[in-house]
Short mmCIF file of C-alpha atoms in Angstrom, two decimals:
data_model
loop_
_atom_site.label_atom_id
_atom_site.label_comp_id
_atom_site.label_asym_id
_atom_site.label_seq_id
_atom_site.Cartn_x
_atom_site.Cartn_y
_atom_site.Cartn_z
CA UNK A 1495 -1.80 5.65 19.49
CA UNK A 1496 -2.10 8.84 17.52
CA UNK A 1497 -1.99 9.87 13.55
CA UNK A 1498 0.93 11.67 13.19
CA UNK A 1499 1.64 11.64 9.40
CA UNK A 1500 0.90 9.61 6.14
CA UNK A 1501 2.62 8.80 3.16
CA UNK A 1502 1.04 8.67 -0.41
CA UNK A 1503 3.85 6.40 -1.78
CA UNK A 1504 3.77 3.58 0.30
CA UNK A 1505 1.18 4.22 1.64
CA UNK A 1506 1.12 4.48 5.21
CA UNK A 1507 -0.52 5.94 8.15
CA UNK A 1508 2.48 6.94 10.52
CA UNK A 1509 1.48 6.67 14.14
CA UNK A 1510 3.12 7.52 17.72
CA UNK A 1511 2.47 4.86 20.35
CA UNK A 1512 4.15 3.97 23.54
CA UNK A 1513 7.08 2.27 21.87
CA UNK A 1514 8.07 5.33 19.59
CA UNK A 1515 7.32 5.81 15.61
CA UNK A 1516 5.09 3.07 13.90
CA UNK A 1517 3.36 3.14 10.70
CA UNK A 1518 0.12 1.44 9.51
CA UNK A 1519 -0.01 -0.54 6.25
CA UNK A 1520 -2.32 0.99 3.79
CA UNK A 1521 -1.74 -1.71 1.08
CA UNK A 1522 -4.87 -3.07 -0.54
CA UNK A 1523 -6.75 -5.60 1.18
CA UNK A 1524 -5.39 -3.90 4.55
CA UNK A 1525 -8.26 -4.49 6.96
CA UNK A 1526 -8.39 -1.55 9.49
CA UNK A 1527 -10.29 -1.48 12.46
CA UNK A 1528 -9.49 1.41 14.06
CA UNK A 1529 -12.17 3.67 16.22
CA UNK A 1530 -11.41 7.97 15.89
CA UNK A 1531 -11.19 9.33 19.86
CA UNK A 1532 -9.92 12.62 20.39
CA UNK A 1533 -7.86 14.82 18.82
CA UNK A 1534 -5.73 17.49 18.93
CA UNK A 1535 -2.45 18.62 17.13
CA UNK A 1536 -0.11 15.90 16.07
CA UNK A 1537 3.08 17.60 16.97
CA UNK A 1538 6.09 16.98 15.28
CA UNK A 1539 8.62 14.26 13.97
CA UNK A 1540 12.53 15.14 14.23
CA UNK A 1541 15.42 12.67 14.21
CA UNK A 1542 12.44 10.05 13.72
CA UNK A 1543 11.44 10.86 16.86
CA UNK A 1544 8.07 11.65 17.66
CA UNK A 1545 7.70 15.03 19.63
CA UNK A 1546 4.13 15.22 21.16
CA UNK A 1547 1.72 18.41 21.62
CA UNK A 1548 -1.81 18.21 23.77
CA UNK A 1549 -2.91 21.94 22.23
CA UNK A 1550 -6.18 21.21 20.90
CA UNK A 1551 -5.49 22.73 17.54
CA UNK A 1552 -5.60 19.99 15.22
CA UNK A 1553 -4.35 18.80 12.10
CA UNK A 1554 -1.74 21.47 13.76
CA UNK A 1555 -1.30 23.89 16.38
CA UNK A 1556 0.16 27.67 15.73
CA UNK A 1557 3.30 26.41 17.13
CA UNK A 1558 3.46 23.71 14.70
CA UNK A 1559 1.87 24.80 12.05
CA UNK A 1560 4.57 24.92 9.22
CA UNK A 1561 3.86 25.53 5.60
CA UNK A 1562 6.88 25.29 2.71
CA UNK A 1563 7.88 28.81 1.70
CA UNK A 1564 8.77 27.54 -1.79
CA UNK A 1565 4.96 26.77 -2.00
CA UNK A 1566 4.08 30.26 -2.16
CA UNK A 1567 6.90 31.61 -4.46
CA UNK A 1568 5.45 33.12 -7.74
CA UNK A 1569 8.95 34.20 -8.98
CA UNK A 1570 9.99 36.26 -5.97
CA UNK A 1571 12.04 34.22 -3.88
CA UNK A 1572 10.85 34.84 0.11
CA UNK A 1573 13.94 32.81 1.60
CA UNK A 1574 16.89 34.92 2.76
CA UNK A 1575 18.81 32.92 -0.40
CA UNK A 1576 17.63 31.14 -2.93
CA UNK A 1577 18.78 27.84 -3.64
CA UNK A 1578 16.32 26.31 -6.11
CA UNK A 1579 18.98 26.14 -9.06
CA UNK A 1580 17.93 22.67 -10.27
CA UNK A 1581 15.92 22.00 -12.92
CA UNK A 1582 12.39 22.25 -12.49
CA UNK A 1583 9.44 21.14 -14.41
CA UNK A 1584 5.89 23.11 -15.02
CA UNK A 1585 3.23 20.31 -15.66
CA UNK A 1586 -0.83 20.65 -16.38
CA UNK A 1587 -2.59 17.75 -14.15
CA UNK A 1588 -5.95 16.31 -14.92
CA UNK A 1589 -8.32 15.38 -12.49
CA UNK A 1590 -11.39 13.84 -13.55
CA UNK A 1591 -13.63 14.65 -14.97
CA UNK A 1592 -12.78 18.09 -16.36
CA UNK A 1593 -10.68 20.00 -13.72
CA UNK A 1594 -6.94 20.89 -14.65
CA UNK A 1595 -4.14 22.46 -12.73
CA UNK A 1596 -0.69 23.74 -13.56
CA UNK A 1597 1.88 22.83 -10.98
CA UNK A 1598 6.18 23.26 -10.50
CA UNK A 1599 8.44 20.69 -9.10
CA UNK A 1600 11.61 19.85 -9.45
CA UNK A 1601 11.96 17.72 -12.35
CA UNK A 1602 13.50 14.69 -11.20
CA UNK A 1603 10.54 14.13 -9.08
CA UNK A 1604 7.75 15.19 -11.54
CA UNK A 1605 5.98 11.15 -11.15
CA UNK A 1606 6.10 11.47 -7.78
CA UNK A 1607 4.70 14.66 -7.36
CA UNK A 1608 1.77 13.86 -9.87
CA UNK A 1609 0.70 10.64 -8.31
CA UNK A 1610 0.60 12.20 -4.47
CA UNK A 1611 -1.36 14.98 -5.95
CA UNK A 1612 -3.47 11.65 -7.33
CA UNK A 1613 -3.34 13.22 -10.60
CA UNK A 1614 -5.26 10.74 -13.77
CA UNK A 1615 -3.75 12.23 -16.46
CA UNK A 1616 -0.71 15.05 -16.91
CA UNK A 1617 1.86 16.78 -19.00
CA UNK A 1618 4.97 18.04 -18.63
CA UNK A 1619 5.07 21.14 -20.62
CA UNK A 1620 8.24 22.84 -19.98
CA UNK A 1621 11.90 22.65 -17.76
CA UNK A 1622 13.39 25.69 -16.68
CA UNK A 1623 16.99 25.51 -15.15
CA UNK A 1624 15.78 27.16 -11.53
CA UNK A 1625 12.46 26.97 -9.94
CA UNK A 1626 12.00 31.13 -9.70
CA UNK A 1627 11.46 31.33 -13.21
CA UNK A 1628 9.78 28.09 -13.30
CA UNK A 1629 8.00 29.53 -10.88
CA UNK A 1630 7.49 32.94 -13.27
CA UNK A 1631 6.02 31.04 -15.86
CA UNK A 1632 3.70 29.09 -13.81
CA UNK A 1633 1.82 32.36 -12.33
CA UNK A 1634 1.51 33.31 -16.11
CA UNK A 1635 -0.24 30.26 -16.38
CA UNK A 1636 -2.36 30.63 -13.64
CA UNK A 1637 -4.42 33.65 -14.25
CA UNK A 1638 -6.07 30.78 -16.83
CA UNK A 1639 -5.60 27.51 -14.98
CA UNK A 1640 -5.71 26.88 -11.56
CA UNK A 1641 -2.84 25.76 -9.45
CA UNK A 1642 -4.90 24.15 -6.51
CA UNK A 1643 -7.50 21.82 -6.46
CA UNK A 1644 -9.47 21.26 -3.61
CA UNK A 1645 -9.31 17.27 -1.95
CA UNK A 1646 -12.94 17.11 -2.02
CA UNK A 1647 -13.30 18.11 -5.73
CA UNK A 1648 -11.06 15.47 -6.37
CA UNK A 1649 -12.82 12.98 -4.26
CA UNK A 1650 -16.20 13.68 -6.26
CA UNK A 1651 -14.13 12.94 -9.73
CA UNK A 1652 -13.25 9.83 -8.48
CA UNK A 1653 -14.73 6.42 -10.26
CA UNK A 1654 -15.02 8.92 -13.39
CA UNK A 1655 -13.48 9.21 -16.58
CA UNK A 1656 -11.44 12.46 -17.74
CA UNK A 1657 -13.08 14.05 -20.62
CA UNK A 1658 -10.59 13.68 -22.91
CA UNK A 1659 -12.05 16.47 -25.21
CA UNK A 1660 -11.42 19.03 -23.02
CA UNK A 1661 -7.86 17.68 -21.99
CA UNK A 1662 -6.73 17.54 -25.54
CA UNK A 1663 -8.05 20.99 -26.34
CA UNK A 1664 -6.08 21.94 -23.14
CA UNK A 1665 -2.74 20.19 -24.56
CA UNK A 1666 -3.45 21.23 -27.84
CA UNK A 1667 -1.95 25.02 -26.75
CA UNK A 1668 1.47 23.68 -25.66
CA UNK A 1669 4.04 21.05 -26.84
CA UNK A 1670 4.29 18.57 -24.18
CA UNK A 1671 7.51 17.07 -23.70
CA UNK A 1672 5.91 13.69 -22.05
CA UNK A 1673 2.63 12.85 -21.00
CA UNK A 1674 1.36 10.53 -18.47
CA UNK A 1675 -1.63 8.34 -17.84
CA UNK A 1676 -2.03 6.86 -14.03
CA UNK A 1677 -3.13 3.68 -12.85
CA UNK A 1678 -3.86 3.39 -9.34
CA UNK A 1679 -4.77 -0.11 -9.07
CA UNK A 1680 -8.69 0.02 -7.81
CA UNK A 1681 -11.83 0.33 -9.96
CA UNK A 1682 -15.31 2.00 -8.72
CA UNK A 1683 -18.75 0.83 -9.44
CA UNK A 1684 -20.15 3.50 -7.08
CA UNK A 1685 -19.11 6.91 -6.50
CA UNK A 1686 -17.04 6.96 -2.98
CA UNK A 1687 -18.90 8.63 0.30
CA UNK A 1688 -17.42 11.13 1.65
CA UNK A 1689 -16.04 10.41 5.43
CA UNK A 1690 -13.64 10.78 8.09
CA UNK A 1691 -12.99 6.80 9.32
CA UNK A 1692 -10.12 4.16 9.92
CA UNK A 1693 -12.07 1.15 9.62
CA UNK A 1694 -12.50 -1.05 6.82
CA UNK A 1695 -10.56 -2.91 4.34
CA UNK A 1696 -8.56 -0.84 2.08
CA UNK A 1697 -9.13 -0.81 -1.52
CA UNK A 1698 -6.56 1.62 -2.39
CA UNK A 1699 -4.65 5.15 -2.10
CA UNK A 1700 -5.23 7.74 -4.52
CA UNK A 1701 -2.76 11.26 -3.94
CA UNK A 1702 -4.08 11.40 -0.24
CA UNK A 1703 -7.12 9.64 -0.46
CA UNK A 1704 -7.71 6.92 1.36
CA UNK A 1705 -10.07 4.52 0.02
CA UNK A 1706 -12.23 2.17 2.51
CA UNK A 1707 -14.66 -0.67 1.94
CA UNK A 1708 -16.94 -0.80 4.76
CA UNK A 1709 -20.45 -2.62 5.00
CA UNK A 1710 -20.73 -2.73 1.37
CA UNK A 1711 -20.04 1.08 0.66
CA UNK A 1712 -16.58 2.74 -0.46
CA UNK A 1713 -15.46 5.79 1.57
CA UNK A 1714 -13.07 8.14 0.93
CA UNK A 1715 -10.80 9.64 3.59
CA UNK A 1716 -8.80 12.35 3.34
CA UNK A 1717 -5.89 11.47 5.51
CA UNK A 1718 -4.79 14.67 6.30
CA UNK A 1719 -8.36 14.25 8.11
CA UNK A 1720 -7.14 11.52 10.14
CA UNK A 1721 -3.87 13.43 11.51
CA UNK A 1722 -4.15 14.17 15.22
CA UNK A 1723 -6.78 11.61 16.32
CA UNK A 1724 -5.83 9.08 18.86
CA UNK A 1725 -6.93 5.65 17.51
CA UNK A 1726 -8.40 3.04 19.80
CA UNK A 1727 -8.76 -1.03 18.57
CA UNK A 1728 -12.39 -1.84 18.05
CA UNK A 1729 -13.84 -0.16 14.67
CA UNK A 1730 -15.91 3.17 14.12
CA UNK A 1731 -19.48 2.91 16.15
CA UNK A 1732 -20.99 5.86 14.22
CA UNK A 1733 -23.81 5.18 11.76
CA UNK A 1734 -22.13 6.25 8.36
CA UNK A 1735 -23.92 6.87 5.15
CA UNK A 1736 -24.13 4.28 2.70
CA UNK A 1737 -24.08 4.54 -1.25
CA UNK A 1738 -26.94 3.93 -2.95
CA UNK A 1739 -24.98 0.65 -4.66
CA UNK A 1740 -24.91 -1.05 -1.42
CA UNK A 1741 -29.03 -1.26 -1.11
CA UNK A 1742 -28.59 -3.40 -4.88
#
């Protein structure tokens, strides 16, 4: 059985087996017990139909490696014809405890987009009527805020407050047309240990964090981490690093 894909919303682990396309429950109180063997790229998924690859390049191998062209775009469309003429929202993120990020998305998605980004606080600032000059506006932006936060930045702001100081002062240069303040259903005592594991009952999902409680410590996994490894029954035998809350 092998890691083929995740899902934030779910959340889910999807997984190729024998029988075809499966996916692994990620709801809280999930109990995984799941041991990482080898891994190498995760192939692809078309018609819902897993298509397997043994190149040892993993998440992905060149041959399927993709990323979204529209991710790149700063104004200058780089498909053959643009077709982005929907209305699209620019939004500042929050992450905690002071790092901010201005994103684009079409609008009709905007929630969605903020919690798989795990976002804990955010504003939409403005709607354009295509994402090119959505797009425009948001490089503007970022020559002052970033537009990408690193996964293990937002791992060490996790069990933290956002300074709301800063966040207002950051709001307090644009109108917001609606702000939002996420829940994602977990509370930390301890800040979360870093790690690469499938075993361990889950305490929650955060964007695509994967939090684990395992021997008295919380890890946090990010999934994209887990894509590619074959999974075998019979729980992690590596000694893993404990937080100092689990010696109280």
């Amino acid at each position: 059985m092998q890691v083929v894909g995740y899902d934030t919303g779910t959340p889910a682990l999807f997984v190729s087996t024998s029988d075809g396309l499966d996916s692994v429950s990620l709801e809280s109180g999930t109990d995984l017990d799941y041991r990482l063997e080898n891994r190498h790229c995760a192939g692809t998924i078309h018609d819902d139909r897993h298509v397997s690859c043994e190149n040892e390049g993993a998440p992905y191998c060149p041959d399927h490696r993709s990323t979204w062209v529209c991710a790149k775009c700063t104004g200058t469309c780089l498909k053959d014809e643009m077709d982005c003429y929907e209305d699209h929202a620019v939004y500042l993120a929050a992450f905690a405890p002071d790092t901010f990020k201005v994103g684009v998305t079409r609008e009709w998605r905007l929630e969605t987009r903020l919690r798989e980004q795990g976002a804990d606080r955010a504003a939409h600032i403005r709607t354009f009527s295509d994402g090119r000059v959505a797009r425009e506006y948001e490089a503007e932006l970022a020559t002052e805020i970033p537009d990408r936060i690193r996964v293990p930045t937002k791992i060490g702001g996790l069990g933290r407050r956002v300074d709301a100081d800063a966040w207002d002062a950051l709001l307090a240069e644009f109108d917001p047309i609606e702000t939002y303040d996420f829940d994602y259903g977990f509370a930390l005592r301890d800040a979360p240990v870093a790690e690469t594991i499938a075993t361990g009952t889950v305490r929650g999902v955060k964007g695509r964090v994967l939090l684990l409680d395992n021997g008295g410590t919380t890890y946090a996994v990010d999934m994209r981490d887990l894509v590619g490894y074959e999974l075998a029954d019979g729980g992690t035998e590596r000694a893993l690093q404990s937080s100092l809350g689990s010696f109280g």
